[in-house]
Short mmCIF file of C-alpha atoms and ligand atoms in Angstrom, two decimals:
data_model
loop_
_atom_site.label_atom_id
_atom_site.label_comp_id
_atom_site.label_asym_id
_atom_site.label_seq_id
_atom_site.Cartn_x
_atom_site.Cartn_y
_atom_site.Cartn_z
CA UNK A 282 -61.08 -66.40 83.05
CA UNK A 283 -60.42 -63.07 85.19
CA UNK A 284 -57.03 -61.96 87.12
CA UNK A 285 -59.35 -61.41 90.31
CA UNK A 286 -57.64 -63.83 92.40
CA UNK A 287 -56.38 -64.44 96.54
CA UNK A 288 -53.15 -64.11 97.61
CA UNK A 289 -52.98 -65.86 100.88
CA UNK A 290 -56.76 -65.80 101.06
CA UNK A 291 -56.87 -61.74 100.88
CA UNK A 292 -58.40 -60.70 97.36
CA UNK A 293 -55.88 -58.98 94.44
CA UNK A 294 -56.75 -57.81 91.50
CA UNK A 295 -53.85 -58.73 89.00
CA UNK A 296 -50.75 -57.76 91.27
CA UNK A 297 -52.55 -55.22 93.34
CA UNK A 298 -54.43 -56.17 96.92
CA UNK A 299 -57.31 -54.46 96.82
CA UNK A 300 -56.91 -53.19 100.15
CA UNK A 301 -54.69 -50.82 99.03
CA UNK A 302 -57.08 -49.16 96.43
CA UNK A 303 -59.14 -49.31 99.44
CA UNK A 304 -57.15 -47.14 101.51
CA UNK A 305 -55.35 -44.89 98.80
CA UNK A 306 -58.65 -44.25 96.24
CA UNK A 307 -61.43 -44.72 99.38
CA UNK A 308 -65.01 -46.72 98.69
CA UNK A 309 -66.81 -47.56 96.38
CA UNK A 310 -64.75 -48.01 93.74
CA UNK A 311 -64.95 -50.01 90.36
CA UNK A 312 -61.83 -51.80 89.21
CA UNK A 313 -61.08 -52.93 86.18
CA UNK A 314 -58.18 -55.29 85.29
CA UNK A 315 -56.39 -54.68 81.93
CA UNK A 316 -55.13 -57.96 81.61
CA UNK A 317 -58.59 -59.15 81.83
CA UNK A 318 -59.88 -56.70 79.32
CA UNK A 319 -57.14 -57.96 77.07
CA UNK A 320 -57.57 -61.62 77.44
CA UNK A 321 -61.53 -61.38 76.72
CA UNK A 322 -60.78 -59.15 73.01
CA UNK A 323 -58.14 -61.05 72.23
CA UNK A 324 -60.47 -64.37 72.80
CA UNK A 325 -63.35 -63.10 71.56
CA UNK A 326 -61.46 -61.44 68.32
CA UNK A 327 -59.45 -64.75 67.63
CA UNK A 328 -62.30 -66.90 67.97
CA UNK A 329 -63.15 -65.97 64.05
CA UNK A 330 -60.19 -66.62 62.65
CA UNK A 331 -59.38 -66.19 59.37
CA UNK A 332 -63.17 -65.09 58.28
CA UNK A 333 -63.37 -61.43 57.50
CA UNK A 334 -64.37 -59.88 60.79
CA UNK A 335 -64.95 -56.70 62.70
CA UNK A 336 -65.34 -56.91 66.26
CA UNK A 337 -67.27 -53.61 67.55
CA UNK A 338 -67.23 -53.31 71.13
CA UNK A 339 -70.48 -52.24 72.65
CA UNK A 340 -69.02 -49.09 74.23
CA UNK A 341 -72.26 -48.60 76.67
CA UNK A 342 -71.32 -51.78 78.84
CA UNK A 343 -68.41 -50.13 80.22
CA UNK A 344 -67.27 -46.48 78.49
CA UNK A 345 -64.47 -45.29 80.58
CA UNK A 346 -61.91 -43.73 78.24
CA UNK A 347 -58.82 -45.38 79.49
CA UNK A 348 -60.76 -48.78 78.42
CA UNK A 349 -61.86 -47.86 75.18
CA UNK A 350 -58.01 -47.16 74.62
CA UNK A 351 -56.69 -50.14 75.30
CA UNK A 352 -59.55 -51.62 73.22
CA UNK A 353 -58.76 -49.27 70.33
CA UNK A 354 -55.09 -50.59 70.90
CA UNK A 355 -56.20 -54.14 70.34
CA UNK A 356 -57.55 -53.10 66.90
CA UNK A 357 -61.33 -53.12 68.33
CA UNK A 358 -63.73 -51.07 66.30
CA UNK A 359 -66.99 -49.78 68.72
CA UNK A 360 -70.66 -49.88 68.44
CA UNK A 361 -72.23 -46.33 69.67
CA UNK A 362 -75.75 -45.40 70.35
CA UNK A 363 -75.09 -41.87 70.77
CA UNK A 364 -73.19 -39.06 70.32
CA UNK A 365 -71.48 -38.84 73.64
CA UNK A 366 -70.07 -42.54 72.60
CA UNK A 367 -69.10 -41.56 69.75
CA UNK A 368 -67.11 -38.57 71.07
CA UNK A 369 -65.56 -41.17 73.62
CA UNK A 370 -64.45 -43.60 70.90
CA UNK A 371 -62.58 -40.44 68.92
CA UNK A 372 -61.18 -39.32 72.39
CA UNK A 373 -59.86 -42.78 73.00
CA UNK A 374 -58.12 -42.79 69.61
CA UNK A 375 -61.07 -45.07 68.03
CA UNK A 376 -60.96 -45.85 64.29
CA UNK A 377 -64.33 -43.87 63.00
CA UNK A 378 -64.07 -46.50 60.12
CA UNK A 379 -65.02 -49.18 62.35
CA UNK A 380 -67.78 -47.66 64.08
CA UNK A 381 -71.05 -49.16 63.98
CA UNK A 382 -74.06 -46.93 65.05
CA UNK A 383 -77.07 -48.48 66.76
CA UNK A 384 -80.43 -47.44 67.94
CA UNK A 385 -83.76 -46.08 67.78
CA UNK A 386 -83.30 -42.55 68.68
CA UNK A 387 -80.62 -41.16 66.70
CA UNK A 388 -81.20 -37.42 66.12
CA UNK A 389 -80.32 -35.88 63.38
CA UNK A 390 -77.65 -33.71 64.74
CA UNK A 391 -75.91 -37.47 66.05
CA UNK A 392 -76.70 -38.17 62.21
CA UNK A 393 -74.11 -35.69 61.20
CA UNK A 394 -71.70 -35.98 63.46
CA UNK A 395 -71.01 -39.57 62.87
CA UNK A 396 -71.57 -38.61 58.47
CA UNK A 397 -68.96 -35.91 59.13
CA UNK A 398 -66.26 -38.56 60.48
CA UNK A 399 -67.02 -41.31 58.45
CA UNK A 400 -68.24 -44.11 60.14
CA UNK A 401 -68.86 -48.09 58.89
CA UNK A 402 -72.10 -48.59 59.15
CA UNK A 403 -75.12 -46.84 60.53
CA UNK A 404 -77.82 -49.57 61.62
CA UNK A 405 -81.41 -48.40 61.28
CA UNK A 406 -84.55 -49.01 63.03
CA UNK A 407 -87.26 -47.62 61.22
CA UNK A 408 -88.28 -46.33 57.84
CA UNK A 409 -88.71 -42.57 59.16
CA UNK A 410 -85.08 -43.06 60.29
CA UNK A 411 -84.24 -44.40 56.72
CA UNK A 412 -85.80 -41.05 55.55
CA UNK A 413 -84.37 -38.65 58.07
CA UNK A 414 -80.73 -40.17 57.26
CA UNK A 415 -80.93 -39.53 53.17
CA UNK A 416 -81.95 -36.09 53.59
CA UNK A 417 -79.50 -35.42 56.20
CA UNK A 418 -76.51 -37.05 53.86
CA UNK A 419 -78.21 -35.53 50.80
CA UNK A 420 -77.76 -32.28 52.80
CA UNK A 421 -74.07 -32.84 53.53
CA UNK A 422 -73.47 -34.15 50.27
CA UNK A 423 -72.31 -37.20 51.99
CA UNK A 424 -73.27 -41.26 51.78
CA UNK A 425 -74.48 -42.94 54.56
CA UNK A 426 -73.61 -46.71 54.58
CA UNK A 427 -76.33 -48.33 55.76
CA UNK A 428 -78.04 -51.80 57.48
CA UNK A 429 -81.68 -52.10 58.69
CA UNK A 430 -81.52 -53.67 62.06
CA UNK A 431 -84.10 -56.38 61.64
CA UNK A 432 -86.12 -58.18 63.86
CA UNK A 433 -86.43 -62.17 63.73
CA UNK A 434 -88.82 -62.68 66.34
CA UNK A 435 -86.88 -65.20 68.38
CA UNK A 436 -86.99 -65.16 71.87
CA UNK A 437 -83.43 -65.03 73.19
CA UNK A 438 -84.53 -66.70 76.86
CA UNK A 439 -83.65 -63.47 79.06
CA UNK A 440 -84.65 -61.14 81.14
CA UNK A 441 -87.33 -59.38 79.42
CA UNK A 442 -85.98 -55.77 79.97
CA UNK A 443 -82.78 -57.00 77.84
CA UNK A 444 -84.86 -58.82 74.99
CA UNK A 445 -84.56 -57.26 72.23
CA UNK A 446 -85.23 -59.01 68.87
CA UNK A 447 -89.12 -60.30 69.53
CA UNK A 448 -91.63 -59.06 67.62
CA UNK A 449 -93.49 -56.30 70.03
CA UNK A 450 -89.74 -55.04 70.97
CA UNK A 451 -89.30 -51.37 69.82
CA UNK A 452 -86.01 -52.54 67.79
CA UNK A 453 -85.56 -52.82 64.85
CA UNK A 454 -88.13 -53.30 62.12
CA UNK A 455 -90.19 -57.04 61.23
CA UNK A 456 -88.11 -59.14 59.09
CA UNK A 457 -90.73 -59.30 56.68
CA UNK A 458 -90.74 -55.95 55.87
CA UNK A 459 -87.14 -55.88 55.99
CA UNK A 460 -87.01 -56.48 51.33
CA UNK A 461 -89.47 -53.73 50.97
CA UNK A 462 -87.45 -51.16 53.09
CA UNK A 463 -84.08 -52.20 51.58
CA UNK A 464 -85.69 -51.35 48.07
CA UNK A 465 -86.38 -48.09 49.22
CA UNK A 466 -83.15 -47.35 50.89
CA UNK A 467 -81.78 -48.36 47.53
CA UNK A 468 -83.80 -45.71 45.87
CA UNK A 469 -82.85 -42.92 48.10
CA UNK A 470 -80.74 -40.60 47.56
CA UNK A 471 -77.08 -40.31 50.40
CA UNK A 472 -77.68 -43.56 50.81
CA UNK A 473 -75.53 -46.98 50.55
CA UNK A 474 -77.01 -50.44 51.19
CA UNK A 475 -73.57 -52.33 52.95
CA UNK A 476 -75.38 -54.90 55.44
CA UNK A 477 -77.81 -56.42 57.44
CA UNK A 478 -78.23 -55.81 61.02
CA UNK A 479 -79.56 -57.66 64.41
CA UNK A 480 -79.27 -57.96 68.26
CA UNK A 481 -81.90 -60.29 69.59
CA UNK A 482 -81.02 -59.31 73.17
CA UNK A 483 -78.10 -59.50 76.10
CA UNK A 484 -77.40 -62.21 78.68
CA UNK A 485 -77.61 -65.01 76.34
CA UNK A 486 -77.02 -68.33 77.42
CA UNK A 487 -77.43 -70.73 74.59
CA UNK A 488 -77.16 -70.92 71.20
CA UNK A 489 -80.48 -71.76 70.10
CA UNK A 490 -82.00 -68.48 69.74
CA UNK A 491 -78.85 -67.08 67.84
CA UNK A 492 -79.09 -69.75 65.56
CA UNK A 493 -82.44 -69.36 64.95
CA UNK A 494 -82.12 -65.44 64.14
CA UNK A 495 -78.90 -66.71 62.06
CA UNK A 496 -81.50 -68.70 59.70
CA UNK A 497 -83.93 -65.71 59.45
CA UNK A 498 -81.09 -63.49 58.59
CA UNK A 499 -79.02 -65.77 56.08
CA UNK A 500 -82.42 -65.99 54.23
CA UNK A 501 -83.16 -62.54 53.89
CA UNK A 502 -79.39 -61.89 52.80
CA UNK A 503 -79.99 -65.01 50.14
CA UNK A 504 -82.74 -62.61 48.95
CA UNK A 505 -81.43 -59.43 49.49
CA UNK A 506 -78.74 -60.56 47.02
CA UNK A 507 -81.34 -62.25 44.88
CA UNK A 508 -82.97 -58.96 44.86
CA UNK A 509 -79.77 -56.87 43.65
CA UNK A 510 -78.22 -55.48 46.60
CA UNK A 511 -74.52 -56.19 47.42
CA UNK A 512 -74.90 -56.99 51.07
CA UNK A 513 -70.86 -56.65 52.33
CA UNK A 514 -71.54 -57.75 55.92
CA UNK A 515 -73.69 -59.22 58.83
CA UNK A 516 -73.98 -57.65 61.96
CA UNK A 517 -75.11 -59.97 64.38
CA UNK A 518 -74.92 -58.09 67.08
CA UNK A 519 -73.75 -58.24 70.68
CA UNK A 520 -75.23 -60.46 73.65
CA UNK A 521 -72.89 -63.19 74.49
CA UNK A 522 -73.41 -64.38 78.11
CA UNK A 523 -71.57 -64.45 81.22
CA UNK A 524 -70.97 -66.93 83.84
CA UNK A 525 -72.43 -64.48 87.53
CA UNK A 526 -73.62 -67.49 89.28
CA UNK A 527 -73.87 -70.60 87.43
CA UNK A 528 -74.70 -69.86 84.07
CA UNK A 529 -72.96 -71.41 81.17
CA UNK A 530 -72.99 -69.00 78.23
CA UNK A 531 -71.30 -70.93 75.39
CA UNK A 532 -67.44 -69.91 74.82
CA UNK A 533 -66.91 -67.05 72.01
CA UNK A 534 -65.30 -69.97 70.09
CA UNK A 535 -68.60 -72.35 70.43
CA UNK A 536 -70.57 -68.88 69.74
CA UNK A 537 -67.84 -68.35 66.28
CA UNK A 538 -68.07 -71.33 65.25
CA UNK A 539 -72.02 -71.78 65.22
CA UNK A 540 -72.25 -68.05 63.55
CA UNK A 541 -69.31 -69.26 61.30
CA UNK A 542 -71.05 -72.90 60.47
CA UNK A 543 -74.54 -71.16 59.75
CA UNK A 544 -72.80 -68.70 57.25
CA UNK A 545 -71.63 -71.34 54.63
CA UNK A 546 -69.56 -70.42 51.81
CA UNK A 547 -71.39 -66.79 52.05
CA UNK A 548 -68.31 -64.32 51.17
CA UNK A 549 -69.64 -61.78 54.37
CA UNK A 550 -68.00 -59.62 56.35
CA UNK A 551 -69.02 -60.54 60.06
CA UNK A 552 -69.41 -57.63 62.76
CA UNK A 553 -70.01 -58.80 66.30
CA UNK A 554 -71.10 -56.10 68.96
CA UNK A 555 -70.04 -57.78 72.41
CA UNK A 556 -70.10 -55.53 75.63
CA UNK A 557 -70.73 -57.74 78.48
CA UNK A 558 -68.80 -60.65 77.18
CA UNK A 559 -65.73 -58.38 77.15
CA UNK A 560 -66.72 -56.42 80.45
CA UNK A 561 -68.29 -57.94 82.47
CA UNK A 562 -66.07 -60.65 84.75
CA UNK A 563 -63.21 -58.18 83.92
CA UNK A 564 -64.26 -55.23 86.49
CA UNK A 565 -65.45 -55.62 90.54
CA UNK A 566 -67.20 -52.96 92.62
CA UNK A 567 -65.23 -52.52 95.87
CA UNK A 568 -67.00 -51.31 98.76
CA UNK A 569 -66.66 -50.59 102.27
CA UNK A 570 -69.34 -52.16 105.46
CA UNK A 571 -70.47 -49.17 107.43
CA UNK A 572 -72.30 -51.14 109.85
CA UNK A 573 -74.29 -54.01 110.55
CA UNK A 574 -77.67 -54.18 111.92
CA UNK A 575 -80.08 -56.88 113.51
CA UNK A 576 -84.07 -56.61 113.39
CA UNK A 577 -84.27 -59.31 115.15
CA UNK A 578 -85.84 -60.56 111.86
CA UNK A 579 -82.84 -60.67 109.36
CA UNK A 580 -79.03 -59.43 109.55
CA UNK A 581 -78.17 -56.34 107.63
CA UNK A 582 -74.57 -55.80 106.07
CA UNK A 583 -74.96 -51.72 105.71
CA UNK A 584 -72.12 -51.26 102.81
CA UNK A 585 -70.93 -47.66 101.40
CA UNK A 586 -72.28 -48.72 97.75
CA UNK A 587 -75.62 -48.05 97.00
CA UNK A 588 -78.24 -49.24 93.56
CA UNK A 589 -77.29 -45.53 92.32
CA UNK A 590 -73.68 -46.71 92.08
CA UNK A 591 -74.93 -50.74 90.75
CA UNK A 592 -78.26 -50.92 89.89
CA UNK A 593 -78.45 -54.54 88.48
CA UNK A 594 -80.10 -56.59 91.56
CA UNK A 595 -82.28 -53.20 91.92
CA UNK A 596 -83.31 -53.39 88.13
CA UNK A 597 -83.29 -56.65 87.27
CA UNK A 598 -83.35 -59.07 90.09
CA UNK A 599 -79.67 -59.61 89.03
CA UNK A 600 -77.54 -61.86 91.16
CA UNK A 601 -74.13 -60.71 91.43
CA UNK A 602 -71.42 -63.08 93.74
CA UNK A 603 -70.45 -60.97 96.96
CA UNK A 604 -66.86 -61.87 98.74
CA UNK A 605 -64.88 -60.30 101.45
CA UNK A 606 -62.12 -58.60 100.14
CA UNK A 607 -60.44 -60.85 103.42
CA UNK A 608 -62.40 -63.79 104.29
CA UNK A 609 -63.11 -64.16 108.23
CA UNK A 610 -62.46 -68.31 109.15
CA UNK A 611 -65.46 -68.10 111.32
CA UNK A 612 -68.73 -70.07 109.70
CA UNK A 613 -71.09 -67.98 107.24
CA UNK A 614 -73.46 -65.90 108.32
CA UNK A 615 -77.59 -65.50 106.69
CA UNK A 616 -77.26 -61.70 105.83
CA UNK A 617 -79.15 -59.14 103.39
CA UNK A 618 -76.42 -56.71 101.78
CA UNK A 619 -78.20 -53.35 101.27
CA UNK A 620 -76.74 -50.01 100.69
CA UNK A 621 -77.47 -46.49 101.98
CA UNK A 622 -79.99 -45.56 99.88
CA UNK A 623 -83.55 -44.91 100.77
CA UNK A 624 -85.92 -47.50 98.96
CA UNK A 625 -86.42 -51.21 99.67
CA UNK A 626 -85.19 -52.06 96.32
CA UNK A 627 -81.12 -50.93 97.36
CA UNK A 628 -79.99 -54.07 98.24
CA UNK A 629 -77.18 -56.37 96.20
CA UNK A 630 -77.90 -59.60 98.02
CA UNK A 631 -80.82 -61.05 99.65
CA UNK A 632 -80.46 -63.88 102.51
CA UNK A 633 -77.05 -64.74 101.46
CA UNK A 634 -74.42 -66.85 103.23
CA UNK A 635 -71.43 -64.58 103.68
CA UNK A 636 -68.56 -65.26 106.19
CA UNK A 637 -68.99 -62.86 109.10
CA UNK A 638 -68.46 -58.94 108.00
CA UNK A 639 -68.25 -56.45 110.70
CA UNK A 640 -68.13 -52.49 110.18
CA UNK A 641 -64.95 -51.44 108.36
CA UNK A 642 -64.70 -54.82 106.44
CA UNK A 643 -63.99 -54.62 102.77
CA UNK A 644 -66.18 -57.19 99.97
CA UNK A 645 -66.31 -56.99 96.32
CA UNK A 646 -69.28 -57.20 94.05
CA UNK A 647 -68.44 -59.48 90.84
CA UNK A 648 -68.88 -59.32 87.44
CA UNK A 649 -70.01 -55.51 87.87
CA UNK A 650 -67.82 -54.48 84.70
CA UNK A 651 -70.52 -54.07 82.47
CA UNK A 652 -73.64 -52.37 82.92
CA UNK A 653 -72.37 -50.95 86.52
CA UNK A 654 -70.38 -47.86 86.33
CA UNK A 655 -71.84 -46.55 82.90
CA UNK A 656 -75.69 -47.36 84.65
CA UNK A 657 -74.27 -45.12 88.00
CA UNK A 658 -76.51 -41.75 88.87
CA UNK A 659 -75.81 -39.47 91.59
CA UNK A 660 -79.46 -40.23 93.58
CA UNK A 661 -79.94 -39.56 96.70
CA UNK A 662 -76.97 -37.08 95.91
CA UNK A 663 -74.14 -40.05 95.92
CA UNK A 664 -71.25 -38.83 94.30
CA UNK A 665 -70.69 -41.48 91.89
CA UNK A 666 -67.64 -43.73 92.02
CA UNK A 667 -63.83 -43.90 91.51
CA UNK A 668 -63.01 -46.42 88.61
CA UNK A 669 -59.41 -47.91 88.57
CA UNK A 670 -57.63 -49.32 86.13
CA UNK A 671 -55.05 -52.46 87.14
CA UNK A 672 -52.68 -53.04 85.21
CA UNK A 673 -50.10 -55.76 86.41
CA UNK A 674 -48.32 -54.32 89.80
CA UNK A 675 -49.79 -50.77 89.07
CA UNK A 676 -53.28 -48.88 89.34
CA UNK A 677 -54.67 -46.15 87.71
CA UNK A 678 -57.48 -44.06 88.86
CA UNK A 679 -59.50 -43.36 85.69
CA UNK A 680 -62.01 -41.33 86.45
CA UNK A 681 -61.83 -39.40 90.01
CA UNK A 682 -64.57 -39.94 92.40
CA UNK A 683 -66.94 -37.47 92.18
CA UNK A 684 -66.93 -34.60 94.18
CA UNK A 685 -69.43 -32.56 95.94
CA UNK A 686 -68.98 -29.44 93.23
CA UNK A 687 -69.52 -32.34 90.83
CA UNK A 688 -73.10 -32.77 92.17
CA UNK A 689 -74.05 -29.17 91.87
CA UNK A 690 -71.92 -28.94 88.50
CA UNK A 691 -74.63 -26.52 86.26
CA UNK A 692 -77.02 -25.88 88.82
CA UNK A 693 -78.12 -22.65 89.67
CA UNK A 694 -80.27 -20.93 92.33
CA UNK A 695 -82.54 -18.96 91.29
CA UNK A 696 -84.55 -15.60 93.14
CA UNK A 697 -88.09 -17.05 93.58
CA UNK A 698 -90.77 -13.93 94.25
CA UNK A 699 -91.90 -13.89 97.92
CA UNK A 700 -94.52 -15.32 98.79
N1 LLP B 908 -75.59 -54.11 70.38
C1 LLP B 908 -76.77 -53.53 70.66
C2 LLP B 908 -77.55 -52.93 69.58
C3 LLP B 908 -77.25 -53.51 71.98
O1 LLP B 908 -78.42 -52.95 72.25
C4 LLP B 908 -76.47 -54.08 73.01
C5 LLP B 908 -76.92 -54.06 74.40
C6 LLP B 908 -75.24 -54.65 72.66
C7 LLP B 908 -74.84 -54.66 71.34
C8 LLP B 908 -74.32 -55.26 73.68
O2 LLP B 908 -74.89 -56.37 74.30
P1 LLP B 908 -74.01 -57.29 75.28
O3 LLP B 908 -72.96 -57.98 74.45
O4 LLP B 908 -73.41 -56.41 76.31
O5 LLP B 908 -75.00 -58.23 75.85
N2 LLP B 908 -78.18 -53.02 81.22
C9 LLP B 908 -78.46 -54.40 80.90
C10 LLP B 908 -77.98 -54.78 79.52
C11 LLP B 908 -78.57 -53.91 78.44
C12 LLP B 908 -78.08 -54.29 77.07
C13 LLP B 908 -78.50 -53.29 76.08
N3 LLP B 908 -78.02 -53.52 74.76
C14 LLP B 908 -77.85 -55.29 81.97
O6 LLP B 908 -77.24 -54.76 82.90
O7 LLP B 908 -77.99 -56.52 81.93
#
């Protein structure tokens, strides 16, 4: 459920039309409702009930500060795969205690940082790494509480750039190596064993394959603990689905209650890393026609958004719903919505039925919340969005639109010898 709803058939987001964030804040623009936000958490957080939980947002779906505020307000913790996140989730008045630290690439300076504040857990992905992180906590004269993200080899059924968890993915490492490499983190020194770790991919759409990593993993804790470790929680990741078209992702609750039915009488602490789940249906991408053109092949819809400020459909053959922000009564129209641009690949609809758009008409692009603003470059030297936050009858512009001194920000001309 999202507050992106018409009013007398002219699109609002919560209690704001967004024609007016049109015409105050300009195109394109990404809006985000708070209510939204809130209701998803709150959902997604409740769906676990009593079981000792720790939901860690996946702060790369959608990292505006003002979000990851009202986030930290709800009592989220945050899953980071950098530095720059991490600094974000601080900024934002994050708990560092319920930070979660993911990836391949961690250096070791993003080692120390996140040692120095004291985060949960960091969740490793390779041996070296498992090396790398004692000697950097030996150094410090710290302990690093640790998982090893492991891999179950189960094919989550998505797009394959977003699969994560199969056995020729760079994540993670094979969950049969997964008892020899927890006796050696053991053995090293800065080190704490806390959990087990896994995120078999994004987009998912049924339970199956999370159930069948749930089995892999539950058996490997059953021997983990066999083996002497005191495994305190399971991190199973992020990856819930969304509804963009017609999917039907199971509910967090259906999701909850699988994880919780799987876990038995297990006494584990369960972290959950949602990003898309949360922020996905909860922001749009507003944008403005420019003009529409006829090859006397197909009908273009020219917008003022481009695949540097949404590159979904670009990347991944993504389909993303398209309305106008005021629907015309007359019948749809075949069009192709493409944006400035120059490459074949900037267009967010192909041969879609839209009602007829003329220049100066507003439309929407759905379920761009996660994965659209954070995934935003400056190519073809776009200035990258406005993002707004709605909150009831009021909007906030949360980050400024980018400006043309933003494009050149630490660039410098330099004297080349003549030639
Ligand atoms: N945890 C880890 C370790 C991850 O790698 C990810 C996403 C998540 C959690 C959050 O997954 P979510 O709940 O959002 O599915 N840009 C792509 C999605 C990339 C996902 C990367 N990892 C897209 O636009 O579809």
């Amino acid at each position: 459920m999202n507050h992106f709803e018409r009013r007398d058939g002219e699109l609002f987001a919560e209690g704001v039309a967004l024609r007016t964030i049109a015409d105050e804040v300009g195109t394109p623009t990404y809006i985000y409702s708070a209510a939204t936000l809130t209701r998803h958490f709150t959902v997604f957080d409740a769906a676990w009930g009593d079981i000792d939980h720790t939901v860690c947002y996946a702060v790369k779906a959608l990292s505006n500060l003002s979000v990851l505020a009202l986030l930290a307000r709800l009592g989220a913790g945050f899953d980071i795969v950098s530095s720059g996140e991490l600094r974000r989730v601080l900024a934002a008045g994050g708990v560092p205690s319920k930070v979660v630290f993911s990836g391949v690439g961690k250096t070791r300076d993003e080692m120390r940082e996140a040692l120095s504040v004291g985060i949960k857990c960091f969740n490793v992905e390779s041996e070296a790494e498992l090396h790398e992180l004692s000697e950097v906590a030996t150094e410090l004269g710290a302990v690093a509480p640790v998982s090893l993200r492991v891999n179950p080899d189960v094919d989550p059924k998505t797009h394959p750039y977003i699969a994560t968890g199969l056995r020729e993915s760079k994540f993670g490492v094979p969950w049969q190596r997964a008892p020899a490499l927890y006796a050696k983190a053991a053995a090293l020194p800065g080190l704490k064993v806390v959990g087990v770790d896994c995120h078999i991919g994004s987009q998912l759409s049924e339970l199956a394959p999370v159930l069948a990593a749930m089995a892999k993993l539950l058996e490997l804790v059953d021997q983990l603990t066999a083996d002497g470790h005191r495994i305190q929680h399971l991190d199973i990741g992020g990856g819930l689905g969304i509804t963009y078209q017609d999917e039907t992702p199971p509910t967090p609750a259906a999701y909850a209650k699988a994880v919780m039915g799987a876990l038995g009488d297990r006494q584990l602490e369960i972290v959950t890393e949602p990003g898309r789940v949360i922020a996905g249906n909860a922001g749009v991408l507003l944008m403005r026609c420019i003009r529409t053109k006829d090859n006397g092949e197909r009908e273009f819809v020219v917008v003022d958004a481009g695949m540097n400020d949404a590159i979904r459909p670009a990347l991944y053959g993504a389909w993303h719903t398209l309305e106008a922000v005021v629907v015309a009564p007359e019948p749809p129209r075949r069009v192709d919505v493409v944006g400035p641009v120059c490459e074949s690949g900037d267009f967010f609809a192909k041969q879609r039925d839209l009602p007829p758009i003329v220049a100066g008409d507003l439309l929407v692009m759905r379920s761009a919340g996660a994965y659209g603003f954070v995934m935003a470059s400056q190519y073809n030297s776009r200035p990258r969005p406005a993002e707004v936050l709605v909150n009831g009858d009021r909007y906030d512009v949360v980050r400024r639109r980018e400006s043309y001194e933003d494009l050149v920000r630490g660039e410098i001309i330099v004297e080349t010898p003549e030639a």
